[in-house]
PDB file of N, CA and C in Angstrom:
ATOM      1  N   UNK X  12      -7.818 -12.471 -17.581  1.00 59.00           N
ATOM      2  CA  UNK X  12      -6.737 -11.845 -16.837  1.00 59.00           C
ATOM      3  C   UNK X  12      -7.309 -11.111 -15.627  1.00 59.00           C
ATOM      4  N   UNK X  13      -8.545 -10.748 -15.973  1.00 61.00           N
ATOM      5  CA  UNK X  13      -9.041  -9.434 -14.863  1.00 61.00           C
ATOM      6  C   UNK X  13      -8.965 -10.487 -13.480  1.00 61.00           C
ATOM      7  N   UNK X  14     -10.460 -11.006 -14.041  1.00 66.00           N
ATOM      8  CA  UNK X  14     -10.559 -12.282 -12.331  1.00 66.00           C
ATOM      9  C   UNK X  14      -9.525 -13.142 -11.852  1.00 66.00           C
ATOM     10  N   UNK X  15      -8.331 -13.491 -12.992  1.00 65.00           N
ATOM     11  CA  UNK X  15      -7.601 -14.130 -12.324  1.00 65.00           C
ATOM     12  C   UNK X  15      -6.670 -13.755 -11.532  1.00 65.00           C
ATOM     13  N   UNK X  16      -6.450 -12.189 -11.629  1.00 63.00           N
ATOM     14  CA  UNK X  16      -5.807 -11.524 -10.752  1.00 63.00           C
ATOM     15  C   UNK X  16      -6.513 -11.085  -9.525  1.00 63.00           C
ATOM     16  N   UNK X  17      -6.770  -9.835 -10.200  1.00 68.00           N
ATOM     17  CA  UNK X  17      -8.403  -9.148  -9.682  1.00 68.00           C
ATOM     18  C   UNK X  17      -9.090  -9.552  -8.881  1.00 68.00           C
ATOM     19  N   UNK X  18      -9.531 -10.737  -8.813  1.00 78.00           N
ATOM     20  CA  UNK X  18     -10.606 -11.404  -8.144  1.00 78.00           C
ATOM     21  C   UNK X  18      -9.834 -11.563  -6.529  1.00 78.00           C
ATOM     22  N   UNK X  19      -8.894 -11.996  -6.216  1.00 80.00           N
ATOM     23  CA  UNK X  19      -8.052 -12.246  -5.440  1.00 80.00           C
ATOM     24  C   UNK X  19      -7.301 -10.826  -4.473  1.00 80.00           C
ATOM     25  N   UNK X  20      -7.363 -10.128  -5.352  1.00 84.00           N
ATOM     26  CA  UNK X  20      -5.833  -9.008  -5.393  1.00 84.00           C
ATOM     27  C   UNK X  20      -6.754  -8.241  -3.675  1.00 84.00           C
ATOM     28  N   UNK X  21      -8.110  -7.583  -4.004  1.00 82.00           N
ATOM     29  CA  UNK X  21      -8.332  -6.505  -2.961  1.00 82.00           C
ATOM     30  C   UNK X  21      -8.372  -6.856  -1.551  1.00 82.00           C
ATOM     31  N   UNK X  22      -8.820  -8.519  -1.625  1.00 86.00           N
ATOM     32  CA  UNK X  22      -8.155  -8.550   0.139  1.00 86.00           C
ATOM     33  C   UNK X  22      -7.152  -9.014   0.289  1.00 86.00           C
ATOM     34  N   UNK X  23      -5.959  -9.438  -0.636  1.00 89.00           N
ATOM     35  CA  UNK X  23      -4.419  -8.914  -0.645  1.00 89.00           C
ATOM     36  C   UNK X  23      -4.011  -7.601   0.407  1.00 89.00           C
ATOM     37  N   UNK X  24      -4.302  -6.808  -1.120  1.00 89.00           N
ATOM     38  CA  UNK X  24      -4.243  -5.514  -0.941  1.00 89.00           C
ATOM     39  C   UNK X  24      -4.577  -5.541   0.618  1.00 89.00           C
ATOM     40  N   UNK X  25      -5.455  -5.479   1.022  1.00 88.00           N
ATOM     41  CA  UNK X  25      -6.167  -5.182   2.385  1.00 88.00           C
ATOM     42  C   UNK X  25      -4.906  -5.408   3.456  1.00 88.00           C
ATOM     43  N   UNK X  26      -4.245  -6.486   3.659  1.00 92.00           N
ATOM     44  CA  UNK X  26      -3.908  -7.444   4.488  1.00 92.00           C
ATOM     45  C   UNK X  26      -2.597  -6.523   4.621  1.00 92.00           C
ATOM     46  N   UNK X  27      -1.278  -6.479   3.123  1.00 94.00           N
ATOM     47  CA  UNK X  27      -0.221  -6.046   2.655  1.00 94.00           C
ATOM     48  C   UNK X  27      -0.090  -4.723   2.968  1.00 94.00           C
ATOM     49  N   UNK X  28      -1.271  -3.897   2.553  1.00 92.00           N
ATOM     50  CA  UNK X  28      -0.967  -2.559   2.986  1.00 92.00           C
ATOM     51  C   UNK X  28      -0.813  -2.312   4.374  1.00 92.00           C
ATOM     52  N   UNK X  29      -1.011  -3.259   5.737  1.00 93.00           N
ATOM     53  CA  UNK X  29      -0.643  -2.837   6.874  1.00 93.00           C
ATOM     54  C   UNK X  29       0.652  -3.100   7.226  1.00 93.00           C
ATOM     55  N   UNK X  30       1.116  -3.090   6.351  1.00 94.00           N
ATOM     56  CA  UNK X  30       3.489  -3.510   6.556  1.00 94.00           C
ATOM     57  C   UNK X  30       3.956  -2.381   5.883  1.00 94.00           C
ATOM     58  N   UNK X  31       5.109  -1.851   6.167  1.00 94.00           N
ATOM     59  CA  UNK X  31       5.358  -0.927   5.872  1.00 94.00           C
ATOM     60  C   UNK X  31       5.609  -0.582   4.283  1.00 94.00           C
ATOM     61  N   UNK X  32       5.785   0.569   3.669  1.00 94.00           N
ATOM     62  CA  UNK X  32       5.415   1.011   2.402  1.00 94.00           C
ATOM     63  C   UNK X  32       6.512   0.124   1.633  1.00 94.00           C
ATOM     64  N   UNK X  33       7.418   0.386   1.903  1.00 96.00           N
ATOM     65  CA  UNK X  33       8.078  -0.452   0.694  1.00 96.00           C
ATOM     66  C   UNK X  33       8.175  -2.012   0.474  1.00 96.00           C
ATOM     67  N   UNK X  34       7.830  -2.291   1.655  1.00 96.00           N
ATOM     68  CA  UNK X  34       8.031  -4.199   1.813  1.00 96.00           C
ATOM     69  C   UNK X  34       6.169  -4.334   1.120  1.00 96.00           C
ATOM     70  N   UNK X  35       5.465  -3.243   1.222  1.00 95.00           N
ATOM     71  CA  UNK X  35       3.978  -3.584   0.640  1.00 95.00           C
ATOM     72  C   UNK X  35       4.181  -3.514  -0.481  1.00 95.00           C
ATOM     73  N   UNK X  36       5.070  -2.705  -1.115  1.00 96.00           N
ATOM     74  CA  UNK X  36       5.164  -2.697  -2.598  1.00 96.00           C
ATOM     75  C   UNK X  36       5.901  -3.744  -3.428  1.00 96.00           C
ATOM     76  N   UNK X  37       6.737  -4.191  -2.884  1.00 96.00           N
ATOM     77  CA  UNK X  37       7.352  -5.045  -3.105  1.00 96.00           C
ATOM     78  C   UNK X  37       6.626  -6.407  -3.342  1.00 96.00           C
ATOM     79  N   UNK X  38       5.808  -6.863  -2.171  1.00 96.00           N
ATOM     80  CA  UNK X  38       4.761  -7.965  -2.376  1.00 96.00           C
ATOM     81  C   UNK X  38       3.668  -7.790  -3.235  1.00 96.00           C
ATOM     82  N   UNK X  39       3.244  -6.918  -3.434  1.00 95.00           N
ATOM     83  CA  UNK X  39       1.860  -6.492  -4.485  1.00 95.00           C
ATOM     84  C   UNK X  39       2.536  -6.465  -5.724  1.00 95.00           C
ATOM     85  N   UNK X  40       4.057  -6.176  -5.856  1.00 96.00           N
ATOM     86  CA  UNK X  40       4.492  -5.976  -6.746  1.00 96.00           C
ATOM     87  C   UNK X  40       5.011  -7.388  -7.802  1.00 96.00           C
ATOM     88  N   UNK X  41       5.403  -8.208  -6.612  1.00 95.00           N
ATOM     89  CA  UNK X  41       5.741  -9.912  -7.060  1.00 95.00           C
ATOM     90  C   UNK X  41       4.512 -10.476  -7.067  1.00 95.00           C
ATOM     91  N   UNK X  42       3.341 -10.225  -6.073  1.00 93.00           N
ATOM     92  CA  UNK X  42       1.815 -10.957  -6.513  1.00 93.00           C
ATOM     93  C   UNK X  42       1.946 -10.765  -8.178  1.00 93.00           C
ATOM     94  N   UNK X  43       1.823  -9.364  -8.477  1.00 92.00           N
ATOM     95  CA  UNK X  43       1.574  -9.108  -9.615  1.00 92.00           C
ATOM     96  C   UNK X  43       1.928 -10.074 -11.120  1.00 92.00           C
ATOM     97  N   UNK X  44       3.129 -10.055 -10.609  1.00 92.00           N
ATOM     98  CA  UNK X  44       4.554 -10.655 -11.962  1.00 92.00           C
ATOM     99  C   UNK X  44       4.564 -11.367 -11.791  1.00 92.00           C
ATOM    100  N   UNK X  45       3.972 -12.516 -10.379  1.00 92.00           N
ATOM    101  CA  UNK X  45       3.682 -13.912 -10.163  1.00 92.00           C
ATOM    102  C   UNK X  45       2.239 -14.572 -11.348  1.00 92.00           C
ATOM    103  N   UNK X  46       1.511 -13.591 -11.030  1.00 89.00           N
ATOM    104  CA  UNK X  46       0.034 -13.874 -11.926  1.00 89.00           C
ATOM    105  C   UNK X  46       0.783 -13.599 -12.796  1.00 89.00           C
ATOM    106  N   UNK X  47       1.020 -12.796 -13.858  1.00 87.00           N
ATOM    107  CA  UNK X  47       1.085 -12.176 -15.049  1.00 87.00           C
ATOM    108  C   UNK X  47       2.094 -13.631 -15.381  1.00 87.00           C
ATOM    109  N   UNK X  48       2.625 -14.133 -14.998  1.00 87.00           N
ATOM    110  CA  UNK X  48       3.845 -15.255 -15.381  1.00 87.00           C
ATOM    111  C   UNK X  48       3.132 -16.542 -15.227  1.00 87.00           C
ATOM    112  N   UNK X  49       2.064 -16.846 -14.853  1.00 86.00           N
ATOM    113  CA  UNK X  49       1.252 -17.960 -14.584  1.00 86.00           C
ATOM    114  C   UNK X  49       0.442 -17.802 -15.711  1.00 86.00           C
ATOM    115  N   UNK X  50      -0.044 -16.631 -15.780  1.00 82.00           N
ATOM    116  CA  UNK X  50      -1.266 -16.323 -17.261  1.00 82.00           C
ATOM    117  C   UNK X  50      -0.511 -16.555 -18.458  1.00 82.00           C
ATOM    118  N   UNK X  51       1.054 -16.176 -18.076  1.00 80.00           N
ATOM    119  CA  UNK X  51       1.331 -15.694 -19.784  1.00 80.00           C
ATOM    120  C   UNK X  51       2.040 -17.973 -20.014  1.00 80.00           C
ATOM    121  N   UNK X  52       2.376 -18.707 -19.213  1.00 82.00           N
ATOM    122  CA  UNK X  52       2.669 -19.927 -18.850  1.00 82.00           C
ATOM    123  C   UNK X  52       1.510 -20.580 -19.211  1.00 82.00           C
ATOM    124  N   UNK X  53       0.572 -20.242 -19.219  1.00 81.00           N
ATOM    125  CA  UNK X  53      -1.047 -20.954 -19.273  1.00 81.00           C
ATOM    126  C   UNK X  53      -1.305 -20.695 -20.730  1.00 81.00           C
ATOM    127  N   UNK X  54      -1.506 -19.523 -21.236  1.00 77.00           N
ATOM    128  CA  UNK X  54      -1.970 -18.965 -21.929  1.00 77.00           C
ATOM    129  C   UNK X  54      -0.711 -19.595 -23.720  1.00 77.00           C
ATOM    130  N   UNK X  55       0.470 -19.877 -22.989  1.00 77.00           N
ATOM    131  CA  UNK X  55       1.768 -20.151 -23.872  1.00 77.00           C
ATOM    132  C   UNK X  55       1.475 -21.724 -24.497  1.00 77.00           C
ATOM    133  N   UNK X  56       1.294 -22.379 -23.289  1.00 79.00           N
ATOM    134  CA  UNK X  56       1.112 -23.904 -23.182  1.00 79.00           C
ATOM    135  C   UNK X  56      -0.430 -24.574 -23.889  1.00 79.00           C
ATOM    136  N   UNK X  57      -1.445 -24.271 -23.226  1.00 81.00           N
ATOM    137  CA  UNK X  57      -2.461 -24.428 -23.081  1.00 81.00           C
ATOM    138  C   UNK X  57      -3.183 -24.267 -24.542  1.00 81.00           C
ATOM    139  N   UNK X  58      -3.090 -22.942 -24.884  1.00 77.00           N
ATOM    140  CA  UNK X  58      -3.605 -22.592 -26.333  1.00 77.00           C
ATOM    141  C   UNK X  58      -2.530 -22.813 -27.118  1.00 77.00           C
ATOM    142  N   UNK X  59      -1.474 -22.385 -27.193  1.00 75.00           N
ATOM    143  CA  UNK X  59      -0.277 -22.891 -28.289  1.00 75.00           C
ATOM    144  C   UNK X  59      -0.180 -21.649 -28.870  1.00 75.00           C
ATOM    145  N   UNK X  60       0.197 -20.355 -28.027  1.00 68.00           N
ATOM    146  CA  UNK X  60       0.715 -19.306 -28.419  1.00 68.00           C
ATOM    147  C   UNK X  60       1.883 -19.188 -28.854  1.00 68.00           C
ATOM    148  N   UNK X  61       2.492 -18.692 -29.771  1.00 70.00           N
ATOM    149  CA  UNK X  61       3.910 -18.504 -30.098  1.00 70.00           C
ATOM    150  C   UNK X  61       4.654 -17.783 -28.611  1.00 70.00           C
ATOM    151  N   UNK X  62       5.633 -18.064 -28.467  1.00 65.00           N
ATOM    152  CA  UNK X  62       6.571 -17.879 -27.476  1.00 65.00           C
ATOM    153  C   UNK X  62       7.585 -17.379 -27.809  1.00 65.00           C
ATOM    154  N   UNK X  63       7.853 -16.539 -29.174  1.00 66.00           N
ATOM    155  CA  UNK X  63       8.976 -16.215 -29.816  1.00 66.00           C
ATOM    156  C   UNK X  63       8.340 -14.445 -29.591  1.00 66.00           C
ATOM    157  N   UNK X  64       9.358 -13.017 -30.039  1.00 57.00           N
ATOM    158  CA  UNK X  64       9.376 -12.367 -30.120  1.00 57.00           C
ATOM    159  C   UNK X  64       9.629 -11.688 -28.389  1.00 57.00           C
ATOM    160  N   UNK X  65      11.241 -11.418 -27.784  1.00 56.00           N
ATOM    161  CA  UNK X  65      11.148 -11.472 -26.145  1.00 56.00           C
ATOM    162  C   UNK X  65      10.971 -10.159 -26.375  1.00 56.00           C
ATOM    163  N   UNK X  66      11.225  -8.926 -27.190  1.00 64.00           N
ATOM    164  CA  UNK X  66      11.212  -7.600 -27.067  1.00 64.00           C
ATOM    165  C   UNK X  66       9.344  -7.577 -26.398  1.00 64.00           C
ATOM    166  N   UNK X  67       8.647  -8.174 -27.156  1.00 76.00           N
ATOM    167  CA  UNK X  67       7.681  -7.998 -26.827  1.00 76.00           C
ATOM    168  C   UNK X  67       7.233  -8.251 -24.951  1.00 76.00           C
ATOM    169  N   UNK X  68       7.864  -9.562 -25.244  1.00 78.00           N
ATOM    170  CA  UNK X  68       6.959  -9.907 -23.618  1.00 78.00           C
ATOM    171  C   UNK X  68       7.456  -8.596 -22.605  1.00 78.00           C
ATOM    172  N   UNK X  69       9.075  -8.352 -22.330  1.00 82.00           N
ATOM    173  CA  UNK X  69       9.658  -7.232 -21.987  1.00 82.00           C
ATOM    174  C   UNK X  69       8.743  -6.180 -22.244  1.00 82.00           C
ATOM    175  N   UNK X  70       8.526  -5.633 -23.197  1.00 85.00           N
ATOM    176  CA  UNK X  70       7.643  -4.386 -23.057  1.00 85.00           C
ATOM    177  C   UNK X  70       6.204  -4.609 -22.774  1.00 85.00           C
ATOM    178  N   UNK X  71       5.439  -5.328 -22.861  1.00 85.00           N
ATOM    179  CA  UNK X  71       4.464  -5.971 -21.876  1.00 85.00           C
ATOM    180  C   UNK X  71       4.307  -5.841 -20.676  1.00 85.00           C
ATOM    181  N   UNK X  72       5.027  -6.590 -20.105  1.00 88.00           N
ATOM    182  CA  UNK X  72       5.263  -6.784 -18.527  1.00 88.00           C
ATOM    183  C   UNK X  72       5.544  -5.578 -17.846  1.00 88.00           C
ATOM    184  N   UNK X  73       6.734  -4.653 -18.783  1.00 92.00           N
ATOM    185  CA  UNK X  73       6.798  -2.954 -17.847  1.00 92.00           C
ATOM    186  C   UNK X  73       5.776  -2.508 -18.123  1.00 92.00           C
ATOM    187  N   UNK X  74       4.913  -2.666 -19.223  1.00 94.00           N
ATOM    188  CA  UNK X  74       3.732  -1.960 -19.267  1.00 94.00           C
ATOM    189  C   UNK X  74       2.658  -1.961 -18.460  1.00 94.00           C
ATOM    190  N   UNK X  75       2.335  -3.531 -18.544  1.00 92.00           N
ATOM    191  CA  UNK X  75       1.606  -4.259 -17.186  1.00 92.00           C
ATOM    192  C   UNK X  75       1.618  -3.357 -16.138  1.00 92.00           C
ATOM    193  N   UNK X  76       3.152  -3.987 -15.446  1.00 95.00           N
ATOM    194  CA  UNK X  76       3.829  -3.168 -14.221  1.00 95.00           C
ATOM    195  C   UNK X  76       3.241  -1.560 -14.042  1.00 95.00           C
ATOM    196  N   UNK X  77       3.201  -0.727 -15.182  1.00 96.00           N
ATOM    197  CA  UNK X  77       2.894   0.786 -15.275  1.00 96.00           C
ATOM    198  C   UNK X  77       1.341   0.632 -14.903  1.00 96.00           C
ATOM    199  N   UNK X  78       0.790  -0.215 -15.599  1.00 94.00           N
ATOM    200  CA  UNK X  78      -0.832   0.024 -15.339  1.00 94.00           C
ATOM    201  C   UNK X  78      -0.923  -0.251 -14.129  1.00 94.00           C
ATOM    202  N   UNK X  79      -0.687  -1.571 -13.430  1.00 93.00           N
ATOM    203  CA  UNK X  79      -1.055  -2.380 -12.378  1.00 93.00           C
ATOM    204  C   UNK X  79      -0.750  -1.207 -11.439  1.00 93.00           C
ATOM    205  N   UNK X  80       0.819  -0.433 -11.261  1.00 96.00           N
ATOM    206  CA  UNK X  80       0.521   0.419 -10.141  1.00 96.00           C
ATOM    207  C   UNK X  80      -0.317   1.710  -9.893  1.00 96.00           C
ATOM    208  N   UNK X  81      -0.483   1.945 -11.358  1.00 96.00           N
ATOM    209  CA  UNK X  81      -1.686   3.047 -11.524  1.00 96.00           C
ATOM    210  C   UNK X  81      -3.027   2.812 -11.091  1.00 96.00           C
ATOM    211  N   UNK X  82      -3.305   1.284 -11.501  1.00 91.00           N
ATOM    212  CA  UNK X  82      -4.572   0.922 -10.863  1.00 91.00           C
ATOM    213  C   UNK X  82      -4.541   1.333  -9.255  1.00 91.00           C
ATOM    214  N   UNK X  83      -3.304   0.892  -8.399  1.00 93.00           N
ATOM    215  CA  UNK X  83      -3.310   0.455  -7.352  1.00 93.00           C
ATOM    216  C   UNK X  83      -3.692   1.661  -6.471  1.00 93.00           C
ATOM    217  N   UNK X  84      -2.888   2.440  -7.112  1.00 94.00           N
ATOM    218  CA  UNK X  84      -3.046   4.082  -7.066  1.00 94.00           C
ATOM    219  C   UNK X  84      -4.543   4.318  -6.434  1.00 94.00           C
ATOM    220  N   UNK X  85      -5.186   3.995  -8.000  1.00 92.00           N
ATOM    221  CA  UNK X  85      -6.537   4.285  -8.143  1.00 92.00           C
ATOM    222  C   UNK X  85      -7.248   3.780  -6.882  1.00 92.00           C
ATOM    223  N   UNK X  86      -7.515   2.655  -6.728  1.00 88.00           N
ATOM    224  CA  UNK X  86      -7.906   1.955  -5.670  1.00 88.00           C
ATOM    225  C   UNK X  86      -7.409   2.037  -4.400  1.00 88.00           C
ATOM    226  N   UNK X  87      -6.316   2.713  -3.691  1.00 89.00           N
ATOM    227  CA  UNK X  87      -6.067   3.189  -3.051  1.00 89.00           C
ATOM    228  C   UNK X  87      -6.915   4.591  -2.679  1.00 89.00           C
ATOM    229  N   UNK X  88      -7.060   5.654  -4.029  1.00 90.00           N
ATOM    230  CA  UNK X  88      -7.492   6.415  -3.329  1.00 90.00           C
ATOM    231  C   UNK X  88      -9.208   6.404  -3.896  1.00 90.00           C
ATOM    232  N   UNK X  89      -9.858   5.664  -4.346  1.00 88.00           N
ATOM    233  CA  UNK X  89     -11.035   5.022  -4.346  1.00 88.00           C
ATOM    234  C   UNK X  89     -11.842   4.263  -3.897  1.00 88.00           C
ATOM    235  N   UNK X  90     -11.254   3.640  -2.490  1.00 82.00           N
ATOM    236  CA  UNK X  90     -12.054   2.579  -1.667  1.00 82.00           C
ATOM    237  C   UNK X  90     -12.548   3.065  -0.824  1.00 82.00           C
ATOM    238  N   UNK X  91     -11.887   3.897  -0.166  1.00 82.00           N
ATOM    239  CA  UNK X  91     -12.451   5.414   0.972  1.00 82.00           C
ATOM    240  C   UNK X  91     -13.442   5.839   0.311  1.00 82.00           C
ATOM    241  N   UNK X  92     -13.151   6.870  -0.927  1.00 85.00           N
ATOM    242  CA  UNK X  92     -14.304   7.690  -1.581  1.00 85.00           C
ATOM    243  C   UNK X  92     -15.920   6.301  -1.383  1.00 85.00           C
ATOM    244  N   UNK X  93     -15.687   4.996  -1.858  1.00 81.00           N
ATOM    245  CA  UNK X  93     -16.904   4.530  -1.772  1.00 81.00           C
ATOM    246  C   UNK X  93     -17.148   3.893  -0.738  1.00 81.00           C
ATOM    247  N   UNK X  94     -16.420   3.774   0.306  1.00 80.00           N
ATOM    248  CA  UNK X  94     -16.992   3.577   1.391  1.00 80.00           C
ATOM    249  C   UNK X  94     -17.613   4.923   2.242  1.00 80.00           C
ATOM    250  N   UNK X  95     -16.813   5.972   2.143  1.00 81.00           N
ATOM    251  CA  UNK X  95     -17.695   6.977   2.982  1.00 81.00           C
ATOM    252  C   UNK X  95     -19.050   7.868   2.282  1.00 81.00           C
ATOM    253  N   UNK X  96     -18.611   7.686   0.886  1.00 81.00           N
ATOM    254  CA  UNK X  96     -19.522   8.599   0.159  1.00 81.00           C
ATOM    255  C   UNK X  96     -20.795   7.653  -0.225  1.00 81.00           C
ATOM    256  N   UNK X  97     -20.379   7.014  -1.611  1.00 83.00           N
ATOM    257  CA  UNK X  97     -20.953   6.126  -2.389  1.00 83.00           C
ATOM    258  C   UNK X  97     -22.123   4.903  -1.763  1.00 83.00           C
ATOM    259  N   UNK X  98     -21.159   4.271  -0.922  1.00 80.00           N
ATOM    260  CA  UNK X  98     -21.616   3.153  -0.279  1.00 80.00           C
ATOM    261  C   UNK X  98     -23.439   3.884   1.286  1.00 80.00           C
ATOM    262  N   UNK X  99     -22.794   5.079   1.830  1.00 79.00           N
ATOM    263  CA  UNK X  99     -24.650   5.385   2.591  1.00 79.00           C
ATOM    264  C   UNK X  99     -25.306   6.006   1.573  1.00 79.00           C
ATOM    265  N   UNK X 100     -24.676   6.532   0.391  1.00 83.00           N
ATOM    266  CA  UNK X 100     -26.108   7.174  -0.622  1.00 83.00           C
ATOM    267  C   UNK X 100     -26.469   5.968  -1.229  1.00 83.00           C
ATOM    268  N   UNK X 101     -26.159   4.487  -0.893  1.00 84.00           N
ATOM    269  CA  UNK X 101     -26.973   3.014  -1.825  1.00 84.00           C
ATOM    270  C   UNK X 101     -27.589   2.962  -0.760  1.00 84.00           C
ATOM    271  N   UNK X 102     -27.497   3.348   0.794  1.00 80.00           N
ATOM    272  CA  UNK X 102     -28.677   2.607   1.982  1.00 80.00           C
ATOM    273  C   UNK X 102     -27.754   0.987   2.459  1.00 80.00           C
ATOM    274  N   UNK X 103     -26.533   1.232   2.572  1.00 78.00           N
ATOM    275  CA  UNK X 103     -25.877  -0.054   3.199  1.00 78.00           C
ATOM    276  C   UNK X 103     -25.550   0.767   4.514  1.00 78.00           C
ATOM    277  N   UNK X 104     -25.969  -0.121   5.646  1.00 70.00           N
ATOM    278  CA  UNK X 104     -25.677  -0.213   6.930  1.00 70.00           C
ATOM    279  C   UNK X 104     -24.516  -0.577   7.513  1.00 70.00           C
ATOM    280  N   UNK X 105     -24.072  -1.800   7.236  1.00 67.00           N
ATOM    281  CA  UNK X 105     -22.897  -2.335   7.591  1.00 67.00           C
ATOM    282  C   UNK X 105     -22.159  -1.609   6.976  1.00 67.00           C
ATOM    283  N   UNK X 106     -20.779  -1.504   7.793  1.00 63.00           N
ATOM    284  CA  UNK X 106     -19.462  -0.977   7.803  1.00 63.00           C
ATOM    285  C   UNK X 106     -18.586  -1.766   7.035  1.00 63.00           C
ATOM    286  N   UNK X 107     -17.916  -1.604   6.310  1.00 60.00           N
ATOM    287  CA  UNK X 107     -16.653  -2.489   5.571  1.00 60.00           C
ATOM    288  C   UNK X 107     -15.493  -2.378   6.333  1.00 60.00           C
ATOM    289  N   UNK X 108     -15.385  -1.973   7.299  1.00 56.00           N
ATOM    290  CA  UNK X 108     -14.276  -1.571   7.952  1.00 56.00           C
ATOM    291  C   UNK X 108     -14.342  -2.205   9.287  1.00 56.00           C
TER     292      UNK X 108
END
């Protein structure tokens, strides 16, 4: 789940966050429920997961939803901290920016 989102998501992120706040949330927000609906489609088919019990997937997915924007949170206010702090106390030169 991590890389198949994850792997993809931060130069998303990058691109999305320069449109305004709510149309960014909105797209990070359907990236999201787009993957999570491809994994849980893959994951249904593929291995031969039961597909029964919907209370569950429902509380899943808001849960998902709760983490994913907490992460986003996080990483929002964590990419600064390691680019200005983190990133010259390793001895990297180049700029990420």
């Amino acid at each position: 789940m991590f890389a198949f989102f994850m792997g993809w998501y931060p130069i998303y992120k990058k691109h999305v966050e320069k449109l305004n706040v709510v149309l960014s949330w909105i797209l990070k927000l359907s990236a999201f429920n787009t993957s999570m609906l491809l994994l849980y489609l893959f994951t249904t088919k593929i291995f031969s997961l039961p597909e029964d019990l919907v209370e569950m997937k429902v509380a899943f997915f808001l849960f998902a939803n709760i983490g994913f924007v907490l992460i986003d949170i996080f990483f929002t206010l964590f990419i600064p901290f390691y680019i200005f702090k983190i990133r010259k106390r390793l001895g990297f030169k180049k700029d990420l920016l």
